[in-house]
mmCIF file of C-alpha atoms in Angstrom:
data_model
loop_
_atom_site.group_PDB
_atom_site.id
_atom_site.type_symbol
_atom_site.label_atom_id
_atom_site.label_comp_id
_atom_site.label_asym_id
_atom_site.label_seq_id
_atom_site.Cartn_x
_atom_site.Cartn_y
_atom_site.Cartn_z
ATOM 1 C CA UNK Y 219 -134.665 -149.640 -63.375
ATOM 2 C CA UNK Y 220 -137.522 -147.459 -64.640
ATOM 3 C CA UNK Y 221 -139.329 -147.639 -61.291
ATOM 4 C CA UNK Y 222 -136.126 -146.792 -59.430
ATOM 5 C CA UNK Y 223 -135.517 -143.808 -61.696
ATOM 6 C CA UNK Y 224 -139.068 -142.532 -61.262
ATOM 7 C CA UNK Y 225 -138.670 -142.980 -57.496
ATOM 8 C CA UNK Y 226 -135.519 -140.839 -57.450
ATOM 9 C CA UNK Y 227 -137.219 -138.107 -59.475
ATOM 10 C CA UNK Y 228 -140.230 -138.095 -57.175
ATOM 11 C CA UNK Y 229 -138.012 -137.888 -54.099
ATOM 12 C CA UNK Y 230 -136.146 -134.938 -55.595
ATOM 13 C CA UNK Y 231 -139.393 -133.153 -56.425
ATOM 14 C CA UNK Y 232 -140.863 -133.731 -52.957
ATOM 15 C CA UNK Y 233 -137.727 -133.611 -50.818
ATOM 16 C CA UNK Y 234 -139.409 -131.851 -47.881
ATOM 17 C CA UNK Y 235 -142.322 -134.310 -47.826
ATOM 18 C CA UNK Y 236 -140.031 -137.342 -47.794
ATOM 19 C CA UNK Y 237 -137.923 -135.776 -45.054
ATOM 20 C CA UNK Y 238 -140.999 -135.185 -42.879
ATOM 21 C CA UNK Y 239 -142.321 -138.663 -43.652
ATOM 22 C CA UNK Y 240 -138.971 -140.207 -42.643
ATOM 23 C CA UNK Y 241 -138.875 -138.153 -39.438
ATOM 24 C CA UNK Y 242 -142.357 -139.302 -38.481
ATOM 25 C CA UNK Y 243 -141.471 -142.894 -39.328
ATOM 26 C CA UNK Y 244 -138.644 -142.868 -36.789
ATOM 27 C CA UNK Y 245 -140.949 -141.433 -34.133
ATOM 28 C CA UNK Y 246 -143.920 -143.714 -34.804
ATOM 29 C CA UNK Y 247 -141.805 -146.863 -34.503
ATOM 30 C CA UNK Y 248 -141.635 -146.250 -30.765
ATOM 31 C CA UNK Y 249 -145.354 -146.015 -30.037
ATOM 32 C CA UNK Y 250 -147.266 -149.105 -31.183
ATOM 33 C CA UNK Y 251 -150.124 -148.991 -28.694
ATOM 34 C CA UNK Y 252 -150.845 -152.726 -28.627
ATOM 35 C CA UNK Y 253 -147.287 -153.348 -27.410
ATOM 36 C CA UNK Y 254 -148.221 -151.553 -24.206
ATOM 37 C CA UNK Y 255 -151.942 -152.044 -23.598
ATOM 38 C CA UNK Y 256 -151.982 -155.849 -23.347
ATOM 39 C CA UNK Y 257 -151.559 -156.846 -19.666
ATOM 40 C CA UNK Y 258 -148.604 -158.966 -18.570
ATOM 41 C CA UNK Y 259 -150.564 -160.970 -15.990
ATOM 42 C CA UNK Y 260 -153.765 -161.970 -17.800
ATOM 43 C CA UNK Y 261 -153.900 -165.627 -16.725
ATOM 44 C CA UNK Y 262 -153.111 -164.881 -13.089
ATOM 45 C CA UNK Y 263 -155.842 -162.239 -12.821
ATOM 46 C CA UNK Y 264 -158.301 -164.397 -14.735
ATOM 47 C CA UNK Y 265 -157.864 -167.215 -12.225
ATOM 48 C CA UNK Y 266 -158.187 -164.777 -9.309
ATOM 49 C CA UNK Y 267 -161.342 -163.268 -10.802
ATOM 50 C CA UNK Y 268 -162.964 -166.663 -11.286
ATOM 51 C CA UNK Y 269 -161.933 -167.803 -7.787
ATOM 52 C CA UNK Y 270 -163.654 -164.723 -6.321
ATOM 53 C CA UNK Y 271 -166.877 -165.712 -8.106
ATOM 54 C CA UNK Y 272 -166.504 -162.698 -10.405
ATOM 55 C CA UNK Y 273 -166.485 -160.126 -7.598
ATOM 56 C CA UNK Y 274 -162.850 -158.933 -7.325
ATOM 57 C CA UNK Y 275 -161.836 -156.459 -9.991
ATOM 58 C CA UNK Y 276 -158.663 -157.655 -11.786
ATOM 59 C CA UNK Y 277 -155.489 -155.666 -11.202
ATOM 60 C CA UNK Y 278 -153.520 -155.729 -14.420
ATOM 61 C CA UNK Y 279 -149.852 -154.934 -14.902
ATOM 62 C CA UNK Y 280 -148.523 -153.395 -18.104
ATOM 63 C CA UNK Y 281 -145.154 -153.151 -19.900
ATOM 64 C CA UNK Y 282 -142.921 -150.269 -18.918
ATOM 65 C CA UNK Y 283 -142.999 -147.320 -21.336
ATOM 66 C CA UNK Y 284 -139.765 -146.964 -23.271
ATOM 67 C CA UNK Y 285 -139.963 -143.329 -24.323
ATOM 68 C CA UNK Y 286 -140.251 -139.828 -22.897
ATOM 69 C CA UNK Y 287 -143.772 -138.680 -23.800
ATOM 70 C CA UNK Y 288 -143.015 -134.954 -23.576
ATOM 71 C CA UNK Y 289 -139.943 -135.140 -25.807
ATOM 72 C CA UNK Y 290 -141.775 -137.305 -28.317
ATOM 73 C CA UNK Y 291 -144.678 -134.849 -28.453
ATOM 74 C CA UNK Y 292 -142.276 -131.996 -29.071
ATOM 75 C CA UNK Y 293 -140.596 -133.854 -31.932
ATOM 76 C CA UNK Y 294 -143.940 -134.595 -33.601
ATOM 77 C CA UNK Y 295 -145.041 -130.969 -33.506
ATOM 78 C CA UNK Y 296 -141.662 -129.652 -34.660
ATOM 79 C CA UNK Y 297 -142.269 -130.879 -38.225
ATOM 80 C CA UNK Y 298 -142.357 -128.068 -40.807
ATOM 81 C CA UNK Y 299 -145.576 -129.043 -42.566
ATOM 82 C CA UNK Y 300 -145.766 -125.722 -44.412
ATOM 83 C CA UNK Y 301 -143.011 -127.079 -46.660
ATOM 84 C CA UNK Y 302 -145.382 -129.669 -48.134
ATOM 85 C CA UNK Y 303 -146.606 -128.205 -51.421
ATOM 86 C CA UNK Y 304 -149.917 -130.006 -51.953
ATOM 87 C CA UNK Y 305 -152.710 -128.789 -49.587
ATOM 88 C CA UNK Y 306 -154.399 -132.241 -49.415
ATOM 89 C CA UNK Y 307 -151.125 -133.933 -48.531
ATOM 90 C CA UNK Y 308 -150.267 -131.264 -45.969
ATOM 91 C CA UNK Y 309 -153.712 -131.757 -44.384
ATOM 92 C CA UNK Y 310 -153.120 -135.522 -44.230
ATOM 93 C CA UNK Y 311 -149.835 -135.094 -42.396
ATOM 94 C CA UNK Y 312 -151.375 -132.603 -39.991
ATOM 95 C CA UNK Y 313 -154.031 -135.212 -39.155
ATOM 96 C CA UNK Y 314 -151.280 -137.813 -38.773
ATOM 97 C CA UNK Y 315 -149.410 -135.716 -36.214
ATOM 98 C CA UNK Y 316 -152.522 -135.089 -34.108
ATOM 99 C CA UNK Y 317 -153.482 -138.785 -34.331
ATOM 100 C CA UNK Y 318 -150.114 -140.055 -33.103
ATOM 101 C CA UNK Y 319 -149.865 -137.328 -30.483
ATOM 102 C CA UNK Y 320 -153.117 -138.716 -29.053
ATOM 103 C CA UNK Y 321 -151.586 -142.196 -29.251
ATOM 104 C CA UNK Y 322 -148.686 -141.016 -27.064
ATOM 105 C CA UNK Y 323 -151.152 -139.693 -24.488
ATOM 106 C CA UNK Y 324 -152.963 -143.037 -24.565
ATOM 107 C CA UNK Y 325 -149.794 -144.993 -23.854
ATOM 108 C CA UNK Y 326 -148.626 -142.528 -21.202
ATOM 109 C CA UNK Y 327 -151.857 -142.992 -19.221
ATOM 110 C CA UNK Y 328 -152.268 -146.800 -19.468
ATOM 111 C CA UNK Y 329 -153.501 -148.116 -16.141
ATOM 112 C CA UNK Y 330 -154.869 -144.714 -15.071
ATOM 113 C CA UNK Y 331 -158.524 -145.512 -15.635
ATOM 114 C CA UNK Y 332 -160.192 -142.172 -16.329
ATOM 115 C CA UNK Y 333 -157.243 -140.558 -18.106
ATOM 116 C CA UNK Y 334 -156.601 -143.512 -20.386
ATOM 117 C CA UNK Y 335 -160.287 -143.947 -21.159
ATOM 118 C CA UNK Y 336 -160.747 -140.360 -22.349
ATOM 119 C CA UNK Y 337 -157.545 -140.524 -24.396
ATOM 120 C CA UNK Y 338 -158.794 -143.773 -25.935
ATOM 121 C CA UNK Y 339 -162.036 -142.052 -26.932
ATOM 122 C CA UNK Y 340 -160.080 -139.479 -28.961
ATOM 123 C CA UNK Y 341 -158.625 -142.270 -31.096
ATOM 124 C CA UNK Y 342 -161.379 -144.872 -31.264
ATOM 125 C CA UNK Y 343 -164.557 -142.994 -30.380
ATOM 126 C CA UNK Y 344 -167.640 -144.486 -28.721
ATOM 127 C CA UNK Y 345 -170.312 -146.869 -30.007
ATOM 128 C CA UNK Y 346 -173.210 -144.944 -31.492
ATOM 129 C CA UNK Y 347 -176.819 -145.784 -30.723
ATOM 130 C CA UNK Y 348 -176.963 -147.348 -34.177
ATOM 131 C CA UNK Y 349 -173.936 -149.540 -33.387
ATOM 132 C CA UNK Y 350 -175.616 -150.801 -30.210
ATOM 133 C CA UNK Y 351 -178.887 -151.441 -32.065
ATOM 134 C CA UNK Y 352 -177.004 -153.447 -34.715
ATOM 135 C CA UNK Y 353 -175.299 -155.503 -32.015
ATOM 136 C CA UNK Y 354 -178.589 -156.288 -30.286
ATOM 137 C CA UNK Y 355 -180.186 -157.130 -33.651
ATOM 138 C CA UNK Y 356 -177.502 -159.758 -34.243
ATOM 139 C CA UNK Y 357 -177.675 -161.137 -30.704
ATOM 140 C CA UNK Y 358 -181.410 -161.874 -30.920
ATOM 141 C CA UNK Y 359 -180.711 -164.672 -33.414
ATOM 142 C CA UNK Y 360 -180.651 -168.209 -32.071
ATOM 143 C CA UNK Y 361 -177.243 -169.873 -31.976
ATOM 144 C CA UNK Y 362 -176.526 -172.171 -34.880
ATOM 145 C CA UNK Y 363 -175.668 -175.822 -34.376
ATOM 146 C CA UNK Y 364 -171.899 -176.195 -34.386
ATOM 147 C CA UNK Y 365 -170.282 -178.797 -36.637
ATOM 148 C CA UNK Y 366 -166.949 -180.603 -36.396
ATOM 149 C CA UNK Y 367 -165.070 -177.579 -37.781
ATOM 150 C CA UNK Y 368 -165.987 -175.676 -34.600
ATOM 151 C CA UNK Y 369 -164.347 -178.166 -32.219
ATOM 152 C CA UNK Y 370 -161.164 -176.808 -30.629
ATOM 153 C CA UNK Y 371 -158.596 -179.562 -31.119
ATOM 154 C CA UNK Y 372 -155.552 -177.874 -32.681
ATOM 155 C CA UNK Y 373 -152.584 -176.695 -30.620
ATOM 156 C CA UNK Y 374 -150.623 -173.471 -31.034
ATOM 157 C CA UNK Y 375 -147.958 -175.499 -32.859
ATOM 158 C CA UNK Y 376 -150.648 -176.832 -35.216
ATOM 159 C CA UNK Y 377 -151.770 -173.253 -35.817
ATOM 160 C CA UNK Y 378 -148.209 -172.236 -36.660
ATOM 161 C CA UNK Y 379 -147.965 -175.009 -39.287
ATOM 162 C CA UNK Y 380 -151.372 -174.038 -40.711
ATOM 163 C CA UNK Y 381 -150.434 -170.365 -41.035
ATOM 164 C CA UNK Y 382 -147.097 -171.245 -42.645
ATOM 165 C CA UNK Y 383 -148.870 -173.363 -45.259
ATOM 166 C CA UNK Y 384 -151.470 -170.623 -45.868
ATOM 167 C CA UNK Y 385 -148.803 -167.946 -46.367
ATOM 168 C CA UNK Y 386 -147.064 -169.865 -49.159
ATOM 169 C CA UNK Y 387 -149.431 -168.218 -51.659
ATOM 170 C CA UNK Y 388 -147.556 -164.987 -50.903
ATOM 171 C CA UNK Y 389 -143.877 -164.290 -51.443
ATOM 172 C CA UNK Y 390 -143.458 -162.181 -48.324
ATOM 173 C CA UNK Y 391 -141.827 -163.717 -45.219
ATOM 174 C CA UNK Y 392 -143.953 -164.956 -42.334
ATOM 175 C CA UNK Y 393 -142.438 -164.428 -38.887
ATOM 176 C CA UNK Y 394 -144.294 -166.279 -36.126
ATOM 177 C CA UNK Y 395 -143.793 -166.028 -32.371
ATOM 178 C CA UNK Y 396 -145.693 -167.474 -29.419
ATOM 179 C CA UNK Y 397 -146.876 -165.161 -26.641
ATOM 180 C CA UNK Y 398 -148.764 -165.362 -23.359
ATOM 181 C CA UNK Y 399 -149.332 -161.604 -23.169
ATOM 182 C CA UNK Y 400 -151.897 -160.961 -25.896
ATOM 183 C CA UNK Y 401 -155.666 -160.621 -25.483
ATOM 184 C CA UNK Y 402 -156.443 -162.244 -28.852
ATOM 185 C CA UNK Y 403 -155.673 -165.837 -29.897
ATOM 186 C CA UNK Y 404 -153.513 -164.434 -32.702
ATOM 187 C CA UNK Y 405 -152.539 -160.953 -33.855
ATOM 188 C CA UNK Y 406 -150.126 -159.171 -36.180
ATOM 189 C CA UNK Y 407 -147.507 -156.856 -34.719
ATOM 190 C CA UNK Y 408 -147.122 -154.394 -37.554
ATOM 191 C CA UNK Y 409 -143.817 -152.851 -36.467
ATOM 192 C CA UNK Y 410 -141.951 -156.185 -36.653
ATOM 193 C CA UNK Y 411 -144.101 -157.888 -39.314
ATOM 194 C CA UNK Y 412 -144.725 -160.689 -36.813
ATOM 195 C CA UNK Y 413 -147.734 -162.953 -36.364
ATOM 196 C CA UNK Y 414 -148.159 -163.648 -32.645
ATOM 197 C CA UNK Y 415 -149.959 -166.816 -31.550
ATOM 198 C CA UNK Y 416 -151.288 -167.156 -28.028
ATOM 199 C CA UNK Y 417 -149.436 -169.956 -26.320
ATOM 200 C CA UNK Y 418 -151.273 -172.754 -24.495
ATOM 201 C CA UNK Y 419 -154.538 -172.209 -26.368
ATOM 202 C CA UNK Y 420 -156.434 -174.481 -28.745
ATOM 203 C CA UNK Y 421 -158.025 -173.690 -32.088
ATOM 204 C CA UNK Y 422 -160.849 -175.109 -34.183
ATOM 205 C CA UNK Y 423 -160.523 -175.765 -37.902
ATOM 206 C CA UNK Y 424 -162.852 -172.864 -38.678
ATOM 207 C CA UNK Y 425 -160.922 -170.588 -36.336
ATOM 208 C CA UNK Y 426 -157.678 -171.336 -38.161
ATOM 209 C CA UNK Y 427 -159.338 -170.488 -41.492
ATOM 210 C CA UNK Y 428 -160.741 -167.319 -39.918
ATOM 211 C CA UNK Y 429 -157.428 -166.170 -38.444
ATOM 212 C CA UNK Y 430 -155.453 -166.984 -41.593
ATOM 213 C CA UNK Y 431 -157.713 -164.847 -43.766
ATOM 214 C CA UNK Y 432 -158.013 -162.101 -41.141
ATOM 215 C CA UNK Y 433 -154.418 -161.799 -39.907
ATOM 216 C CA UNK Y 434 -152.437 -162.882 -42.971
ATOM 217 C CA UNK Y 435 -154.902 -162.166 -45.783
ATOM 218 C CA UNK Y 436 -155.486 -158.589 -44.615
ATOM 219 C CA UNK Y 437 -153.266 -157.425 -41.754
ATOM 220 C CA UNK Y 438 -149.994 -158.822 -43.122
ATOM 221 C CA UNK Y 439 -150.995 -158.049 -46.722
ATOM 222 C CA UNK Y 440 -151.541 -154.384 -45.815
ATOM 223 C CA UNK Y 441 -148.351 -154.397 -43.718
ATOM 224 C CA UNK Y 442 -146.203 -155.555 -46.625
ATOM 225 C CA UNK Y 443 -148.067 -153.463 -49.207
ATOM 226 C CA UNK Y 444 -147.456 -150.444 -47.009
ATOM 227 C CA UNK Y 445 -143.745 -151.215 -46.765
ATOM 228 C CA UNK Y 446 -143.518 -151.166 -50.577
ATOM 229 C CA UNK Y 447 -145.020 -147.673 -50.832
ATOM 230 C CA UNK Y 448 -142.737 -144.637 -51.289
ATOM 231 C CA UNK Y 449 -144.147 -142.957 -48.177
ATOM 232 C CA UNK Y 450 -143.687 -144.673 -44.817
ATOM 233 C CA UNK Y 451 -147.057 -143.521 -43.519
ATOM 234 C CA UNK Y 452 -148.720 -146.269 -45.587
ATOM 235 C CA UNK Y 453 -146.915 -148.791 -43.396
ATOM 236 C CA UNK Y 454 -147.230 -146.946 -40.080
ATOM 237 C CA UNK Y 455 -150.904 -146.179 -40.462
ATOM 238 C CA UNK Y 456 -153.213 -143.364 -41.544
ATOM 239 C CA UNK Y 457 -155.281 -141.603 -38.860
ATOM 240 C CA UNK Y 458 -158.065 -143.748 -37.403
ATOM 241 C CA UNK Y 459 -157.307 -146.683 -39.699
ATOM 242 C CA UNK Y 460 -158.585 -149.388 -37.324
ATOM 243 C CA UNK Y 461 -162.214 -149.367 -38.496
ATOM 244 C CA UNK Y 462 -161.216 -149.776 -42.143
ATOM 245 C CA UNK Y 463 -158.510 -152.366 -41.488
ATOM 246 C CA UNK Y 464 -160.659 -154.511 -39.174
ATOM 247 C CA UNK Y 465 -163.626 -154.152 -41.511
ATOM 248 C CA UNK Y 466 -161.492 -155.485 -44.371
ATOM 249 C CA UNK Y 467 -160.236 -158.322 -42.164
ATOM 250 C CA UNK Y 468 -163.671 -159.503 -41.013
ATOM 251 C CA UNK Y 469 -164.985 -159.125 -44.567
ATOM 252 C CA UNK Y 470 -162.173 -161.468 -45.608
ATOM 253 C CA UNK Y 471 -163.572 -164.012 -43.138
ATOM 254 C CA UNK Y 472 -166.982 -163.620 -44.794
ATOM 255 C CA UNK Y 473 -165.672 -164.012 -48.353
ATOM 256 C CA UNK Y 474 -163.653 -167.161 -47.589
ATOM 257 C CA UNK Y 475 -166.707 -168.803 -46.016
ATOM 258 C CA UNK Y 476 -165.340 -168.797 -42.466
ATOM 259 C CA UNK Y 477 -167.600 -166.142 -40.923
ATOM 260 C CA UNK Y 478 -170.220 -167.611 -38.604
ATOM 261 C CA UNK Y 479 -173.132 -166.225 -36.638
ATOM 262 C CA UNK Y 480 -171.116 -167.040 -33.510
ATOM 263 C CA UNK Y 481 -168.310 -164.795 -34.762
ATOM 264 C CA UNK Y 482 -170.757 -161.986 -35.594
ATOM 265 C CA UNK Y 483 -172.136 -162.313 -32.078
ATOM 266 C CA UNK Y 484 -168.598 -162.043 -30.704
ATOM 267 C CA UNK Y 485 -168.203 -158.714 -32.514
ATOM 268 C CA UNK Y 486 -171.586 -157.651 -31.138
ATOM 269 C CA UNK Y 487 -170.577 -158.495 -27.568
ATOM 270 C CA UNK Y 488 -167.540 -156.292 -28.096
ATOM 271 C CA UNK Y 489 -169.783 -153.370 -29.026
ATOM 272 C CA UNK Y 490 -171.865 -153.878 -25.881
ATOM 273 C CA UNK Y 491 -168.710 -154.172 -23.761
ATOM 274 C CA UNK Y 492 -167.456 -150.872 -25.199
ATOM 275 C CA UNK Y 493 -170.865 -149.314 -24.611
ATOM 276 C CA UNK Y 494 -170.713 -150.436 -20.979
ATOM 277 C CA UNK Y 495 -167.625 -148.265 -20.536
ATOM 278 C CA UNK Y 496 -169.639 -145.231 -21.596
ATOM 279 C CA UNK Y 497 -172.241 -146.119 -18.978
ATOM 280 C CA UNK Y 498 -169.600 -146.294 -16.264
ATOM 281 C CA UNK Y 499 -169.614 -150.053 -15.696
ATOM 282 C CA UNK Y 500 -166.591 -151.658 -14.076
ATOM 283 C CA UNK Y 501 -164.969 -154.929 -15.116
ATOM 284 C CA UNK Y 502 -167.283 -157.108 -12.990
ATOM 285 C CA UNK Y 503 -170.401 -155.322 -14.263
ATOM 286 C CA UNK Y 504 -169.398 -155.717 -17.905
ATOM 287 C CA UNK Y 505 -168.585 -159.371 -17.306
ATOM 288 C CA UNK Y 506 -171.980 -159.832 -15.654
ATOM 289 C CA UNK Y 507 -173.704 -158.265 -18.671
ATOM 290 C CA UNK Y 508 -171.972 -160.572 -21.143
ATOM 291 C CA UNK Y 509 -171.884 -163.760 -19.058
ATOM 292 C CA UNK Y 510 -175.039 -163.725 -16.955
ATOM 293 C CA UNK Y 511 -177.445 -161.646 -19.036
ATOM 294 C CA UNK Y 512 -176.358 -162.763 -22.508
ATOM 295 C CA UNK Y 513 -175.270 -166.259 -21.376
ATOM 296 C CA UNK Y 514 -171.854 -166.292 -23.018
ATOM 297 C CA UNK Y 515 -169.491 -168.811 -21.402
ATOM 298 C CA UNK Y 516 -167.223 -167.394 -18.710
ATOM 299 C CA UNK Y 517 -163.932 -167.749 -20.620
ATOM 300 C CA UNK Y 518 -165.145 -165.917 -23.734
ATOM 301 C CA UNK Y 519 -166.954 -163.358 -21.571
ATOM 302 C CA UNK Y 520 -163.736 -162.689 -19.659
ATOM 303 C CA UNK Y 521 -161.793 -162.240 -22.909
ATOM 304 C CA UNK Y 522 -164.301 -159.742 -24.303
ATOM 305 C CA UNK Y 523 -164.453 -157.853 -21.007
ATOM 306 C CA UNK Y 524 -160.656 -157.801 -20.789
ATOM 307 C CA UNK Y 525 -160.341 -156.385 -24.299
ATOM 308 C CA UNK Y 526 -162.697 -153.528 -23.418
ATOM 309 C CA UNK Y 527 -161.307 -152.727 -19.957
ATOM 310 C CA UNK Y 528 -157.562 -153.157 -20.568
ATOM 311 C CA UNK Y 529 -155.542 -150.027 -19.992
ATOM 312 C CA UNK Y 530 -158.440 -148.397 -18.164
ATOM 313 C CA UNK Y 531 -161.091 -148.433 -20.899
ATOM 314 C CA UNK Y 532 -160.242 -149.323 -24.504
ATOM 315 C CA UNK Y 533 -162.983 -148.751 -27.103
ATOM 316 C CA UNK Y 534 -161.099 -150.096 -30.144
ATOM 317 C CA UNK Y 535 -163.233 -153.243 -30.312
ATOM 318 C CA UNK Y 536 -166.394 -151.312 -31.131
ATOM 319 C CA UNK Y 537 -165.009 -150.686 -34.632
ATOM 320 C CA UNK Y 538 -164.982 -154.260 -35.970
ATOM 321 C CA UNK Y 539 -168.732 -154.451 -36.564
ATOM 322 C CA UNK Y 540 -169.099 -150.931 -37.976
ATOM 323 C CA UNK Y 541 -166.034 -151.536 -40.161
ATOM 324 C CA UNK Y 542 -167.548 -154.738 -41.539
ATOM 325 C CA UNK Y 543 -170.798 -152.912 -42.269
ATOM 326 C CA UNK Y 544 -168.984 -150.232 -44.281
ATOM 327 C CA UNK Y 545 -166.812 -152.676 -46.241
ATOM 328 C CA UNK Y 546 -169.757 -155.001 -46.968
ATOM 329 C CA UNK Y 547 -171.755 -152.025 -48.270
ATOM 330 C CA UNK Y 548 -168.826 -151.109 -50.491
ATOM 331 C CA UNK Y 549 -168.709 -154.672 -51.834
ATOM 332 C CA UNK Y 550 -172.466 -154.662 -52.560
ATOM 333 C CA UNK Y 551 -172.008 -151.391 -54.469
ATOM 334 C CA UNK Y 552 -169.436 -153.090 -56.691
ATOM 335 C CA UNK Y 553 -166.468 -151.009 -55.512
ATOM 336 C CA UNK Y 554 -163.046 -152.658 -55.453
ATOM 337 C CA UNK Y 555 -160.797 -152.888 -52.400
ATOM 338 C CA UNK Y 556 -157.468 -152.217 -54.116
ATOM 339 C CA UNK Y 557 -156.722 -148.793 -52.636
ATOM 340 C CA UNK Y 558 -157.778 -149.970 -49.162
ATOM 341 C CA UNK Y 559 -155.237 -152.807 -49.269
ATOM 342 C CA UNK Y 560 -152.369 -150.499 -50.240
ATOM 343 C CA UNK Y 561 -151.297 -150.090 -46.617
ATOM 344 C CA UNK Y 562 -152.707 -149.252 -43.198
ATOM 345 C CA UNK Y 563 -155.061 -146.742 -44.746
ATOM 346 C CA UNK Y 564 -158.474 -145.329 -43.925
ATOM 347 C CA UNK Y 565 -161.613 -145.351 -46.070
ATOM 348 C CA UNK Y 566 -162.163 -141.648 -45.404
ATOM 349 C CA UNK Y 567 -158.815 -140.805 -47.049
ATOM 350 C CA UNK Y 568 -159.510 -142.624 -50.309
ATOM 351 C CA UNK Y 569 -159.548 -139.378 -52.322
ATOM 352 C CA UNK Y 570 -156.202 -138.422 -50.779
ATOM 353 C CA UNK Y 571 -154.768 -141.828 -51.756
ATOM 354 C CA UNK Y 572 -155.951 -141.244 -55.325
ATOM 355 C CA UNK Y 573 -154.253 -137.824 -55.239
ATOM 356 C CA UNK Y 574 -151.014 -139.386 -53.976
ATOM 357 C CA UNK Y 575 -151.141 -141.942 -56.801
ATOM 358 C CA UNK Y 576 -151.649 -139.203 -59.375
ATOM 359 C CA UNK Y 577 -148.618 -137.384 -57.997
ATOM 360 C CA UNK Y 578 -146.509 -140.559 -58.110
ATOM 361 C CA UNK Y 579 -146.343 -140.625 -54.300
ATOM 362 C CA UNK Y 580 -148.236 -143.902 -54.011
ATOM 363 C CA UNK Y 581 -147.974 -147.087 -56.060
ATOM 364 C CA UNK Y 582 -150.557 -149.681 -57.135
ATOM 365 C CA UNK Y 583 -151.129 -152.467 -54.632
ATOM 366 C CA UNK Y 584 -148.632 -155.340 -54.883
ATOM 367 C CA UNK Y 585 -150.297 -158.053 -52.767
ATOM 368 C CA UNK Y 586 -153.986 -158.832 -52.907
ATOM 369 C CA UNK Y 587 -156.382 -160.728 -50.687
ATOM 370 C CA UNK Y 588 -157.237 -163.951 -52.493
ATOM 371 C CA UNK Y 589 -160.461 -164.355 -50.499
ATOM 372 C CA UNK Y 590 -161.842 -161.273 -52.249
ATOM 373 C CA UNK Y 591 -161.761 -162.956 -55.661
ATOM 374 C CA UNK Y 592 -164.724 -165.273 -54.963
ATOM 375 C CA UNK Y 593 -167.594 -165.191 -52.469
ATOM 376 C CA UNK Y 594 -167.611 -168.580 -50.722
ATOM 377 C CA UNK Y 595 -170.181 -167.646 -48.074
ATOM 378 C CA UNK Y 596 -173.183 -169.994 -48.154
ATOM 379 C CA UNK Y 597 -174.888 -168.837 -44.951
ATOM 380 C CA UNK Y 598 -178.041 -166.962 -46.004
ATOM 381 C CA UNK Y 599 -178.650 -165.792 -42.423
ATOM 382 C CA UNK Y 600 -175.376 -163.851 -42.510
ATOM 383 C CA UNK Y 601 -176.346 -162.237 -45.811
ATOM 384 C CA UNK Y 602 -179.720 -161.217 -44.362
ATOM 385 C CA UNK Y 603 -178.084 -159.730 -41.273
ATOM 386 C CA UNK Y 604 -175.387 -157.842 -43.191
ATOM 387 C CA UNK Y 605 -177.944 -156.474 -45.653
ATOM 388 C CA UNK Y 606 -180.124 -155.178 -42.817
ATOM 389 C CA UNK Y 607 -177.605 -153.495 -40.540
ATOM 390 C CA UNK Y 608 -178.503 -149.848 -39.993
#
């Protein structure tokens, strides 16, 4: 009752802010980028690409856009931000509007290579020289010998049962669906609080542990924490939240003992694939770099290349490694992760989150990541690498 009463008082005091936040919530629900950027014909084009001996560029098809981009832009920029009293909060919401306006442009131009690519850069940026150096530093390490936990022998149905058992430590619902139209083996769809599992794929024991701690332990935890916040933007996502959220998720893999050198290399390949976009490489060239020069098997090389080239040039994947570096540094400095798990938030807005909490506009985190309570990593090579990233 006390919390409800405080909530009513806060809403009365900040009526204009809550009205703007609610307006933006309705608009943002329509533009989850990953709903549109994952091709509908991945397997068909993969088979065609392999049959051509890696020479024919894939031609991907994408879901039809379900909104009018111009009208949606107009509605975003019609918000009366001058009514928000606190300057820091007003600045946050201004950044939010520009961020999601860029997201609309991204979705509108999916499949139009140059246009989409430059819109993608506005949201996700490009790998820095330091990012590329870190990736190459990791890739010079010899592959580790794989044990039985690395053998792919579990079906998608097995994965579903594993994730259901893992989620029992939380009291939020777990919605699982199978899909053939996702680039990853599993991913969270934030707007519907759904964990998607790629159909007709197999998983290793370590991969299941990795995905459980990454997708459920972080992505669903921040989804449900965000939904419990007074302001909807915690659920929808702060500007440029991907680096922080993916950094937290991969760090969760590290803390639970699931992170491997192979996985770190995967993140490094993603940086190089994103960097290849900057250099003007096409799909076949990027695939050649990853498969022939770095000797990654053709299926994994195709997946990494697809993730970078979908839509026309998608640089999101470059942020996993840099995000891990930032979160690991934070951990080594003894800083807690509580505020960063409070929703789909961004490290760079931590002071703003503290301000919102002081104003009663944000609440303490409800769900935690249990992997963060104890460091179960025993791989000294990983510690050396993470401690020496630039």
